[in-house]
PDB file of C-alpha atoms in Angstrom:
ATOM      1  CA  MET A   1     -69.594  39.209  73.005  1.00  0.00           C
ATOM      2  CA  PRO A   2     -71.098  42.703  73.170  1.00  0.00           C
ATOM      3  CA  CYS A   3     -73.421  43.888  75.922  1.00  0.00           C
ATOM      4  CA  GLU A   4     -75.700  46.903  75.640  1.00  0.00           C
ATOM      5  CA  GLY A   5     -73.922  50.044  76.808  1.00  0.00           C
ATOM      6  CA  ILE A   6     -70.475  48.405  77.022  1.00  0.00           C
ATOM      7  CA  LEU A   7     -67.974  48.548  74.151  1.00  0.00           C
ATOM      8  CA  TYR A   8     -66.742  45.074  73.218  1.00  0.00           C
ATOM      9  CA  ILE A   9     -63.384  45.340  71.445  1.00  0.00           C
ATOM     10  CA  GLU A  10     -62.358  42.452  69.217  1.00  0.00           C
ATOM     11  CA  LEU A  11     -58.685  42.143  68.249  1.00  0.00           C
ATOM     12  CA  HIS A  12     -58.505  40.379  64.902  1.00  0.00           C
ATOM     13  CA  ALA A  13     -55.690  39.384  62.512  1.00  0.00           C
ATOM     14  CA  ASP A  14     -56.168  38.927  58.774  1.00  0.00           C
ATOM     15  CA  ASP A  15     -54.126  36.742  56.368  1.00  0.00           C
ATOM     16  CA  PHE A  16     -53.604  33.698  58.612  1.00  0.00           C
ATOM     17  CA  GLY A  17     -52.398  30.788  56.493  1.00  0.00           C
ATOM     18  CA  ALA A  18     -50.712  32.922  53.813  1.00  0.00           C
ATOM     19  CA  THR A  19     -47.175  31.635  54.530  1.00  0.00           C
ATOM     20  CA  PRO A  20     -45.368  29.885  57.417  1.00  0.00           C
ATOM     21  CA  SER A  21     -43.714  33.135  58.514  1.00  0.00           C
ATOM     22  CA  VAL A  22     -46.999  35.039  58.419  1.00  0.00           C
ATOM     23  CA  ASN A  23     -48.440  32.272  60.596  1.00  0.00           C
ATOM     24  CA  LYS A  24     -45.538  32.428  63.034  1.00  0.00           C
ATOM     25  CA  ASN A  25     -45.939  36.149  63.613  1.00  0.00           C
ATOM     26  CA  ILE A  26     -49.702  35.955  64.014  1.00  0.00           C
ATOM     27  CA  LEU A  27     -49.363  33.015  66.397  1.00  0.00           C
ATOM     28  CA  SER A  28     -46.862  34.935  68.526  1.00  0.00           C
ATOM     29  CA  ALA A  29     -49.563  37.554  69.114  1.00  0.00           C
ATOM     30  CA  TRP A  30     -52.136  34.853  69.862  1.00  0.00           C
ATOM     31  CA  TYR A  31     -49.895  33.116  72.384  1.00  0.00           C
ATOM     32  CA  ALA A  32     -49.312  36.497  74.038  1.00  0.00           C
ATOM     33  CA  GLY A  33     -53.069  36.755  74.602  1.00  0.00           C
ATOM     34  CA  ALA A  34     -53.329  39.576  72.088  1.00  0.00           C
ATOM     35  CA  LEU A  35     -55.805  38.124  69.582  1.00  0.00           C
ATOM     36  CA  ASP A  36     -59.463  37.161  69.716  1.00  0.00           C
ATOM     37  CA  GLY A  37     -59.706  35.881  66.158  1.00  0.00           C
ATOM     38  CA  VAL A  38     -58.063  35.316  62.781  1.00  0.00           C
ATOM     39  CA  SER A  39     -59.185  35.335  59.161  1.00  0.00           C
ATOM     40  CA  VAL A  40     -57.837  32.378  57.202  1.00  0.00           C
ATOM     41  CA  ILE A  41     -56.693  32.499  53.568  1.00  0.00           C
ATOM     42  CA  ALA A  42     -57.824  29.077  52.397  1.00  0.00           C
ATOM     43  CA  ASN A  43     -55.429  28.877  49.429  1.00  0.00           C
ATOM     44  CA  GLY A  44     -52.400  30.117  51.370  1.00  0.00           C
ATOM     45  CA  GLU A  45     -49.120  28.210  51.329  1.00  0.00           C
ATOM     46  CA  GLY A  46     -49.180  28.025  55.110  1.00  0.00           C
ATOM     47  CA  ILE A  47     -52.752  26.796  55.539  1.00  0.00           C
ATOM     48  CA  TYR A  48     -51.891  23.263  56.673  1.00  0.00           C
ATOM     49  CA  GLU A  49     -49.299  24.429  59.205  1.00  0.00           C
ATOM     50  CA  ALA A  50     -51.777  27.017  60.478  1.00  0.00           C
ATOM     51  CA  ALA A  51     -54.461  24.409  61.092  1.00  0.00           C
ATOM     52  CA  LYS A  52     -52.010  22.021  62.757  1.00  0.00           C
ATOM     53  CA  GLU A  53     -50.674  24.704  65.094  1.00  0.00           C
ATOM     54  CA  ILE A  54     -54.136  25.840  66.143  1.00  0.00           C
ATOM     55  CA  LYS A  55     -55.101  22.265  66.995  1.00  0.00           C
ATOM     56  CA  THR A  56     -52.182  21.889  69.423  1.00  0.00           C
ATOM     57  CA  ASP A  57     -53.874  24.327  71.806  1.00  0.00           C
ATOM     58  CA  ILE A  58     -57.542  23.615  71.237  1.00  0.00           C
ATOM     59  CA  ASN A  59     -58.618  25.035  74.603  1.00  0.00           C
ATOM     60  CA  ARG A  60     -57.158  28.491  73.930  1.00  0.00           C
ATOM     61  CA  PRO A  61     -59.990  30.706  72.594  1.00  0.00           C
ATOM     62  CA  LEU A  62     -59.781  31.812  68.966  1.00  0.00           C
ATOM     63  CA  ARG A  63     -62.541  32.902  66.603  1.00  0.00           C
ATOM     64  CA  LEU A  64     -62.159  31.680  63.006  1.00  0.00           C
ATOM     65  CA  ALA A  65     -63.220  33.533  59.871  1.00  0.00           C
ATOM     66  CA  VAL A  66     -62.809  32.570  56.227  1.00  0.00           C
ATOM     67  CA  HIS A  67     -60.955  35.318  54.352  1.00  0.00           C
ATOM     68  CA  LEU A  68     -62.754  35.014  51.005  1.00  0.00           C
ATOM     69  CA  ASN A  69     -60.152  35.567  48.315  1.00  0.00           C
ATOM     70  CA  LEU A  70     -60.202  36.342  44.589  1.00  0.00           C
ATOM     71  CA  SER A  71     -56.974  38.304  44.231  1.00  0.00           C
ATOM     72  CA  GLU A  72     -54.061  36.268  45.574  1.00  0.00           C
ATOM     73  CA  GLY A  73     -52.551  32.878  44.745  1.00  0.00           C
ATOM     74  CA  ARG A  74     -54.306  30.139  42.780  1.00  0.00           C
ATOM     75  CA  PRO A  75     -57.954  29.058  43.082  1.00  0.00           C
ATOM     76  CA  LEU A  76     -58.860  25.868  44.916  1.00  0.00           C
ATOM     77  CA  VAL A  77     -61.182  24.643  42.164  1.00  0.00           C
ATOM     78  CA  ASP A  78     -59.939  23.631  38.723  1.00  0.00           C
ATOM     79  CA  THR A  79     -58.883  26.725  36.777  1.00  0.00           C
ATOM     80  CA  GLN A  80     -61.059  25.595  33.857  1.00  0.00           C
ATOM     81  CA  LEU A  81     -64.070  26.195  36.101  1.00  0.00           C
ATOM     82  CA  VAL A  82     -63.090  29.794  36.946  1.00  0.00           C
ATOM     83  CA  LYS A  83     -61.706  31.132  33.670  1.00  0.00           C
ATOM     84  CA  LEU A  84     -63.041  34.631  34.332  1.00  0.00           C
ATOM     85  CA  LEU A  85     -61.071  34.838  37.587  1.00  0.00           C
ATOM     86  CA  VAL A  86     -57.581  33.698  36.552  1.00  0.00           C
ATOM     87  CA  ASP A  87     -54.774  34.553  34.144  1.00  0.00           C
ATOM     88  CA  LYS A  88     -53.170  32.198  31.611  1.00  0.00           C
ATOM     89  CA  ASP A  89     -50.923  30.741  34.334  1.00  0.00           C
ATOM     90  CA  GLY A  90     -53.824  29.941  36.642  1.00  0.00           C
ATOM     91  CA  TYR A  91     -53.326  32.747  39.170  1.00  0.00           C
ATOM     92  CA  PHE A  92     -56.086  35.016  40.414  1.00  0.00           C
ATOM     93  CA  LEU A  93     -56.223  37.988  38.102  1.00  0.00           C
ATOM     94  CA  HIS A  94     -58.309  40.767  39.621  1.00  0.00           C
ATOM     95  CA  SER A  95     -57.926  43.493  42.210  1.00  0.00           C
ATOM     96  CA  PHE A  96     -60.853  45.063  44.095  1.00  0.00           C
ATOM     97  CA  LEU A  97     -61.404  47.654  41.366  1.00  0.00           C
ATOM     98  CA  GLY A  98     -60.381  45.225  38.629  1.00  0.00           C
ATOM     99  CA  ILE A  99     -63.218  42.797  39.236  1.00  0.00           C
ATOM    100  CA  TRP A 100     -65.655  45.698  39.602  1.00  0.00           C
ATOM    101  CA  THR A 101     -64.532  46.954  36.185  1.00  0.00           C
ATOM    102  CA  LEU A 102     -64.920  43.451  34.763  1.00  0.00           C
ATOM    103  CA  TRP A 103     -68.472  43.275  36.109  1.00  0.00           C
ATOM    104  CA  HIS A 104     -69.478  46.497  34.377  1.00  0.00           C
ATOM    105  CA  SER A 105     -67.962  45.344  31.078  1.00  0.00           C
ATOM    106  CA  CYS A 106     -69.792  41.989  31.103  1.00  0.00           C
ATOM    107  CA  SER A 107     -73.033  41.070  29.398  1.00  0.00           C
ATOM    108  CA  LYS A 108     -75.920  39.777  31.501  1.00  0.00           C
ATOM    109  CA  LEU A 109     -74.985  36.198  30.635  1.00  0.00           C
ATOM    110  CA  GLN A 110     -71.313  36.779  31.468  1.00  0.00           C
ATOM    111  CA  ARG A 111     -72.275  38.334  34.797  1.00  0.00           C
ATOM    112  CA  GLN A 112     -74.235  35.235  35.737  1.00  0.00           C
ATOM    113  CA  GLU A 113     -71.268  33.071  34.771  1.00  0.00           C
ATOM    114  CA  LEU A 114     -68.936  35.260  36.837  1.00  0.00           C
ATOM    115  CA  LEU A 115     -71.140  34.897  39.915  1.00  0.00           C
ATOM    116  CA  GLU A 116     -71.322  31.121  39.480  1.00  0.00           C
ATOM    117  CA  GLN A 117     -67.533  30.932  39.267  1.00  0.00           C
ATOM    118  CA  VAL A 118     -67.091  33.078  42.371  1.00  0.00           C
ATOM    119  CA  LYS A 119     -69.631  30.990  44.263  1.00  0.00           C
ATOM    120  CA  ALA A 120     -67.895  27.730  43.314  1.00  0.00           C
ATOM    121  CA  GLU A 121     -64.495  29.011  44.439  1.00  0.00           C
ATOM    122  CA  TRP A 122     -65.697  30.612  47.659  1.00  0.00           C
ATOM    123  CA  ARG A 123     -67.691  27.503  48.528  1.00  0.00           C
ATOM    124  CA  GLU A 124     -64.507  25.448  48.247  1.00  0.00           C
ATOM    125  CA  GLN A 125     -62.552  27.978  50.326  1.00  0.00           C
ATOM    126  CA  ILE A 126     -65.121  27.806  53.119  1.00  0.00           C
ATOM    127  CA  ARG A 127     -65.252  24.021  52.956  1.00  0.00           C
ATOM    128  CA  ARG A 128     -61.462  23.747  53.211  1.00  0.00           C
ATOM    129  CA  VAL A 129     -61.211  25.961  56.302  1.00  0.00           C
ATOM    130  CA  ILE A 130     -64.083  24.150  58.022  1.00  0.00           C
ATOM    131  CA  ASP A 131     -62.502  20.761  57.304  1.00  0.00           C
ATOM    132  CA  LEU A 132     -58.913  21.661  58.203  1.00  0.00           C
ATOM    133  CA  PHE A 133     -59.651  23.531  61.414  1.00  0.00           C
ATOM    134  CA  PHE A 134     -62.287  21.162  62.805  1.00  0.00           C
ATOM    135  CA  PRO A 135     -63.286  20.931  65.659  1.00  0.00           C
ATOM    136  CA  ARG A 136     -62.882  24.710  65.937  1.00  0.00           C
ATOM    137  CA  PRO A 137     -65.978  26.230  64.343  1.00  0.00           C
ATOM    138  CA  VAL A 138     -65.899  28.861  61.619  1.00  0.00           C
ATOM    139  CA  THR A 139     -68.022  31.731  62.904  1.00  0.00           C
ATOM    140  CA  ARG A 140     -67.547  34.432  60.261  1.00  0.00           C
ATOM    141  CA  VAL A 141     -66.857  35.167  56.629  1.00  0.00           C
ATOM    142  CA  ASP A 142     -65.067  38.282  55.440  1.00  0.00           C
ATOM    143  CA  GLY A 143     -63.087  39.282  52.366  1.00  0.00           C
ATOM    144  CA  HIS A 144     -59.422  39.630  51.498  1.00  0.00           C
ATOM    145  CA  ILE A 145     -58.986  43.335  50.601  1.00  0.00           C
ATOM    146  CA  HIS A 146     -62.691  43.583  51.573  1.00  0.00           C
ATOM    147  CA  ILE A 147     -63.608  42.202  48.152  1.00  0.00           C
ATOM    148  CA  HIS A 148     -66.777  40.620  49.549  1.00  0.00           C
ATOM    149  CA  MET A 149     -68.211  44.128  50.002  1.00  0.00           C
ATOM    150  CA  LEU A 150     -68.616  44.694  46.267  1.00  0.00           C
ATOM    151  CA  PRO A 151     -72.379  44.984  45.714  1.00  0.00           C
ATOM    152  CA  PHE A 152     -72.580  42.070  43.249  1.00  0.00           C
ATOM    153  CA  LEU A 153     -70.397  39.786  45.420  1.00  0.00           C
ATOM    154  CA  PHE A 154     -71.819  40.503  48.871  1.00  0.00           C
ATOM    155  CA  PRO A 155     -75.037  38.510  48.254  1.00  0.00           C
ATOM    156  CA  VAL A 156     -72.855  35.538  47.263  1.00  0.00           C
ATOM    157  CA  ALA A 157     -70.949  35.757  50.550  1.00  0.00           C
ATOM    158  CA  VAL A 158     -74.213  35.986  52.495  1.00  0.00           C
ATOM    159  CA  GLU A 159     -75.722  33.025  50.632  1.00  0.00           C
ATOM    160  CA  LEU A 160     -72.688  30.863  51.401  1.00  0.00           C
ATOM    161  CA  ALA A 161     -72.633  31.915  55.049  1.00  0.00           C
ATOM    162  CA  ARG A 162     -76.232  30.731  55.320  1.00  0.00           C
ATOM    163  CA  GLU A 163     -75.453  27.524  53.416  1.00  0.00           C
ATOM    164  CA  PHE A 164     -72.701  26.598  55.891  1.00  0.00           C
ATOM    165  CA  ASN A 165     -74.567  27.914  58.960  1.00  0.00           C
ATOM    166  CA  ILE A 166     -71.927  30.562  59.613  1.00  0.00           C
ATOM    167  CA  PRO A 167     -73.574  33.170  61.861  1.00  0.00           C
ATOM    168  CA  GLU A 168     -71.428  36.264  61.208  1.00  0.00           C
ATOM    169  CA  ILE A 169     -70.181  38.374  58.330  1.00  0.00           C
ATOM    170  CA  ARG A 170     -67.860  41.359  58.382  1.00  0.00           C
ATOM    171  CA  ILE A 171     -69.505  44.540  57.175  1.00  0.00           C
ATOM    172  CA  SER A 172     -66.638  46.918  56.500  1.00  0.00           C
ATOM    173  CA  ARG A 173     -68.121  50.074  57.960  1.00  0.00           C
ATOM    174  CA  GLU A 174     -65.393  52.079  59.655  1.00  0.00           C
ATOM    175  CA  ILE A 175     -65.832  54.864  62.145  1.00  0.00           C
ATOM    176  CA  TYR A 176     -63.629  57.824  61.202  1.00  0.00           C
ATOM    177  CA  HIS A 177     -60.655  58.446  63.461  1.00  0.00           C
ATOM    178  CA  LEU A 178     -57.354  60.260  63.176  1.00  0.00           C
ATOM    179  CA  SER A 179     -53.874  59.633  64.461  1.00  0.00           C
ATOM    180  CA  PHE A 180     -51.903  62.553  63.079  1.00  0.00           C
ATOM    181  CA  LYS A 181     -48.544  60.831  63.447  1.00  0.00           C
ATOM    182  CA  ASP A 182     -49.734  58.037  61.134  1.00  0.00           C
ATOM    183  CA  SER A 183     -51.707  60.209  58.694  1.00  0.00           C
ATOM    184  CA  LEU A 184     -48.738  61.258  56.593  1.00  0.00           C
ATOM    185  CA  GLY A 185     -48.066  59.625  53.256  1.00  0.00           C
ATOM    186  CA  PHE A 186     -49.862  58.688  50.059  1.00  0.00           C
ATOM    187  CA  HIS A 187     -51.147  55.444  51.590  1.00  0.00           C
ATOM    188  CA  PHE A 188     -53.431  57.459  53.874  1.00  0.00           C
ATOM    189  CA  VAL A 189     -54.933  59.326  50.902  1.00  0.00           C
ATOM    190  CA  LEU A 190     -55.702  56.041  49.133  1.00  0.00           C
ATOM    191  CA  ASN A 191     -57.082  54.488  52.308  1.00  0.00           C
ATOM    192  CA  ASN A 192     -59.425  57.453  52.778  1.00  0.00           C
ATOM    193  CA  PHE A 193     -60.907  56.715  49.365  1.00  0.00           C
ATOM    194  CA  LYS A 194     -61.426  53.055  50.232  1.00  0.00           C
ATOM    195  CA  HIS A 195     -62.829  54.025  53.649  1.00  0.00           C
ATOM    196  CA  LEU A 196     -65.450  56.246  51.999  1.00  0.00           C
ATOM    197  CA  LEU A 197     -66.331  53.665  49.360  1.00  0.00           C
ATOM    198  CA  LEU A 198     -66.731  50.826  51.859  1.00  0.00           C
ATOM    199  CA  ASN A 199     -68.853  52.979  54.150  1.00  0.00           C
ATOM    200  CA  VAL A 200     -71.194  53.716  51.236  1.00  0.00           C
ATOM    201  CA  LEU A 201     -71.432  49.990  50.453  1.00  0.00           C
ATOM    202  CA  ALA A 202     -71.993  49.075  54.105  1.00  0.00           C
ATOM    203  CA  GLY A 203     -75.544  50.455  54.267  1.00  0.00           C
ATOM    204  CA  PRO A 204     -77.070  48.196  51.597  1.00  0.00           C
ATOM    205  CA  ALA A 205     -74.910  45.294  52.796  1.00  0.00           C
ATOM    206  CA  ARG A 206     -76.346  45.439  56.288  1.00  0.00           C
ATOM    207  CA  LYS A 207     -79.875  45.149  54.873  1.00  0.00           C
ATOM    208  CA  ILE A 208     -78.924  42.125  52.761  1.00  0.00           C
ATOM    209  CA  ALA A 209     -77.283  40.400  55.739  1.00  0.00           C
ATOM    210  CA  LYS A 210     -80.012  41.292  58.224  1.00  0.00           C
ATOM    211  CA  ASP A 211     -80.187  37.736  59.583  1.00  0.00           C
ATOM    212  CA  LEU A 212     -76.401  37.543  60.115  1.00  0.00           C
ATOM    213  CA  VAL A 213     -74.429  39.109  62.943  1.00  0.00           C
ATOM    214  CA  SER A 214     -71.663  41.663  62.433  1.00  0.00           C
ATOM    215  CA  PRO A 215     -69.730  44.193  64.510  1.00  0.00           C
ATOM    216  CA  ASP A 216     -71.146  47.709  64.672  1.00  0.00           C
ATOM    217  CA  ALA A 217     -67.976  48.973  63.019  1.00  0.00           C
ATOM    218  CA  VAL A 218     -64.416  48.047  62.179  1.00  0.00           C
ATOM    219  CA  ALA A 219     -61.115  49.904  62.337  1.00  0.00           C
ATOM    220  CA  GLY A 220     -58.125  49.061  60.185  1.00  0.00           C
ATOM    221  CA  ILE A 221     -59.055  50.440  56.761  1.00  0.00           C
ATOM    222  CA  LEU A 222     -57.907  54.046  57.094  1.00  0.00           C
ATOM    223  CA  TYR A 223     -54.681  52.803  58.644  1.00  0.00           C
ATOM    224  CA  SER A 224     -54.459  49.418  56.947  1.00  0.00           C
ATOM    225  CA  GLY A 225     -50.887  48.257  57.443  1.00  0.00           C
ATOM    226  CA  HIS A 226     -50.297  51.097  59.896  1.00  0.00           C
ATOM    227  CA  MET A 227     -52.277  50.088  62.981  1.00  0.00           C
ATOM    228  CA  THR A 228     -49.931  51.526  65.567  1.00  0.00           C
ATOM    229  CA  TYR A 229     -50.583  51.864  69.287  1.00  0.00           C
ATOM    230  CA  GLU A 230     -51.669  55.492  68.817  1.00  0.00           C
ATOM    231  CA  THR A 231     -53.932  54.675  65.877  1.00  0.00           C
ATOM    232  CA  THR A 232     -55.596  51.876  67.817  1.00  0.00           C
ATOM    233  CA  LEU A 233     -56.307  54.132  70.779  1.00  0.00           C
ATOM    234  CA  ALA A 234     -57.755  56.774  68.432  1.00  0.00           C
ATOM    235  CA  ALA A 235     -60.133  54.188  66.935  1.00  0.00           C
ATOM    236  CA  VAL A 236     -61.316  53.011  70.346  1.00  0.00           C
ATOM    237  CA  LYS A 237     -61.839  56.600  71.489  1.00  0.00           C
ATOM    238  CA  ALA A 238     -63.980  57.307  68.404  1.00  0.00           C
ATOM    239  CA  ALA A 239     -66.017  54.133  68.974  1.00  0.00           C
ATOM    240  CA  LYS A 240     -66.713  55.076  72.584  1.00  0.00           C
ATOM    241  CA  LYS A 241     -67.723  58.573  71.556  1.00  0.00           C
ATOM    242  CA  ALA A 242     -70.165  57.075  69.033  1.00  0.00           C
ATOM    243  CA  LYS A 243     -71.525  54.764  71.764  1.00  0.00           C
ATOM    244  CA  LEU A 244     -70.875  51.606  69.760  1.00  0.00           C
ATOM    245  CA  ASN A 245     -71.332  48.195  71.354  1.00  0.00           C
ATOM    246  CA  TRP A 246     -68.934  46.165  69.185  1.00  0.00           C
ATOM    247  CA  LEU A 247     -65.736  47.255  67.432  1.00  0.00           C
ATOM    248  CA  GLU A 248     -63.542  44.920  65.383  1.00  0.00           C
ATOM    249  CA  LEU A 249     -59.935  46.111  65.232  1.00  0.00           C
ATOM    250  CA  ILE A 250     -58.322  44.632  62.108  1.00  0.00           C
ATOM    251  CA  PHE A 251     -54.579  44.017  62.171  1.00  0.00           C
ATOM    252  CA  HIS A 252     -52.085  42.538  59.713  1.00  0.00           C
ATOM    253  CA  PRO A 253     -49.345  41.331  62.063  1.00  0.00           C
ATOM    254  CA  GLY A 254     -48.005  38.538  59.843  1.00  0.00           C
ATOM    255  CA  ARG A 255     -44.812  39.456  57.992  1.00  0.00           C
ATOM    256  CA  ALA A 256     -43.383  37.229  55.261  1.00  0.00           C
ATOM    257  CA  THR A 257     -39.688  36.426  54.790  1.00  0.00           C
ATOM    258  CA  PRO A 258     -37.705  37.341  51.638  1.00  0.00           C
ATOM    259  CA  LEU A 259     -37.709  33.675  50.584  1.00  0.00           C
ATOM    260  CA  GLU A 260     -41.505  33.575  50.784  1.00  0.00           C
ATOM    261  CA  ALA A 261     -41.834  36.475  48.350  1.00  0.00           C
ATOM    262  CA  ASN A 262     -41.894  33.931  45.512  1.00  0.00           C
ATOM    263  CA  ARG A 263     -45.506  33.135  46.429  1.00  0.00           C
ATOM    264  CA  TRP A 264     -46.563  36.283  44.623  1.00  0.00           C
ATOM    265  CA  LYS A 265     -45.818  35.953  40.915  1.00  0.00           C
ATOM    266  CA  GLY A 266     -46.696  37.799  37.736  1.00  0.00           C
ATOM    267  CA  LYS A 267     -49.284  40.509  38.280  1.00  0.00           C
ATOM    268  CA  GLN A 268     -49.364  39.566  41.972  1.00  0.00           C
ATOM    269  CA  ALA A 269     -45.644  40.297  42.477  1.00  0.00           C
ATOM    270  CA  PHE A 270     -46.379  43.727  43.972  1.00  0.00           C
ATOM    271  CA  LEU A 271     -48.105  42.007  46.915  1.00  0.00           C
ATOM    272  CA  ALA A 272     -44.736  40.808  48.204  1.00  0.00           C
ATOM    273  CA  ARG A 273     -43.958  44.404  49.141  1.00  0.00           C
ATOM    274  CA  PHE A 274     -46.997  44.572  51.400  1.00  0.00           C
ATOM    275  CA  TYR A 275     -46.315  41.233  53.066  1.00  0.00           C
ATOM    276  CA  ARG A 276     -42.671  42.183  53.596  1.00  0.00           C
ATOM    277  CA  ALA A 277     -43.437  45.647  55.027  1.00  0.00           C
ATOM    278  CA  TYR A 278     -41.878  46.320  58.434  1.00  0.00           C
ATOM    279  CA  HIS A 279     -45.179  47.871  59.521  1.00  0.00           C
ATOM    280  CA  ARG A 280     -46.478  44.332  59.968  1.00  0.00           C
ATOM    281  CA  ASP A 281     -43.962  43.848  62.765  1.00  0.00           C
ATOM    282  CA  VAL A 282     -45.147  47.150  64.235  1.00  0.00           C
ATOM    283  CA  GLU A 283     -48.735  45.878  64.203  1.00  0.00           C
ATOM    284  CA  ARG A 284     -47.715  42.637  65.917  1.00  0.00           C
ATOM    285  CA  ASP A 285     -45.825  44.595  68.569  1.00  0.00           C
ATOM    286  CA  THR A 286     -48.848  46.869  69.023  1.00  0.00           C
ATOM    287  CA  LEU A 287     -51.058  43.863  69.729  1.00  0.00           C
ATOM    288  CA  ILE A 288     -48.594  42.418  72.219  1.00  0.00           C
ATOM    289  CA  ARG A 289     -48.249  45.781  73.978  1.00  0.00           C
ATOM    290  CA  ILE A 290     -52.035  46.062  74.254  1.00  0.00           C
ATOM    291  CA  ALA A 291     -52.160  42.602  75.816  1.00  0.00           C
ATOM    292  CA  LYS A 292     -49.344  43.321  78.267  1.00  0.00           C
ATOM    293  CA  GLU A 293     -50.967  46.552  79.389  1.00  0.00           C
ATOM    294  CA  GLY A 294     -54.397  44.932  79.626  1.00  0.00           C
ATOM    295  CA  LEU A 295     -56.016  47.828  77.791  1.00  0.00           C
ATOM    296  CA  PHE A 296     -59.090  46.026  76.443  1.00  0.00           C
TER     297      PHE A 296
END
C-alpha cells in the first residue's frame, strides 16, 4: 500500500472471468509475479473456473475487484427485472454513451426505475464474486468500460460498496502521458476523448466517495488495449513527476480464442474483435517482462 513520498505502483488486470482463455492468459501473468490484482466480470463464462483456479493458490497475494458490468453478456438477475438494460434476447443493450443517452431521454420516473434496475443487477454481481471467491476478500469495485463513472451511476456503485463493506473504488482519473510509438492510429484519438471525459467526471466522483479509498490516478485509458512496455514506463515517469503516491496501471492481458468469440452476440458481436486483439498478448508479455526485470 502507498506510503507518503513513495510511489506505489499497482499492476492490475481487467476482465478476469470473461472466458477460460482470458483467464488462462491473466493467470499466466499472475503466476509470473506480474499482477497485484484483477477485476472480475461476474457474469463471464469463465467465472467459475476463475474462482476455482484462484483458490488453488490461496496464499499467493491477489487483490480482487468487482468489474461492474452493464454492457456485456446477460444479466445475473431475471431479465424481467432489468427491462431497461437488455434487448429482446436478454443481452445487455447499452454502451457507455448509450446508457448516458438513455438517461437523458428518460422521464424522472423512468430514471428512478433505471437506477433501481442497475442497483439490483450490480448488487447480484457483487454478491456472486464475494461468494465464489471466498475466502479471498473483495476490496474494490470498478466498472467495465469505466461505466461506473457516469455521474448518475457512480453514487449507486458507492452505495453498494458501503453496503458490502468494500473499502475501495476506482476513480478513473488518468495522468496524461505519451508514448509516441503507440500514439498512432484512430484508437488513440478516441481514447483521448474518453480520457478527458473521465478526468472531468473524476472530480465530483472523488467528493461522493470521500469515505472510500482509491488510487491517486490510473493509467490504461489513453492506451487501453495498447499498454506496451514503453507506454507503461511513460505512465510511471509522469506519475513520479506529479509526485503521486499511488498509481494503478490497468492492463487487459486476457485474449480470447476464436471459438470463444460466440460469447458476444447480436449488438455485442463487435466486442469479439477487442477480446481477440493480438495487443492483449502484448500486454501480457509486458507484464511478464516488468516482473522479470523487477522494475516496480
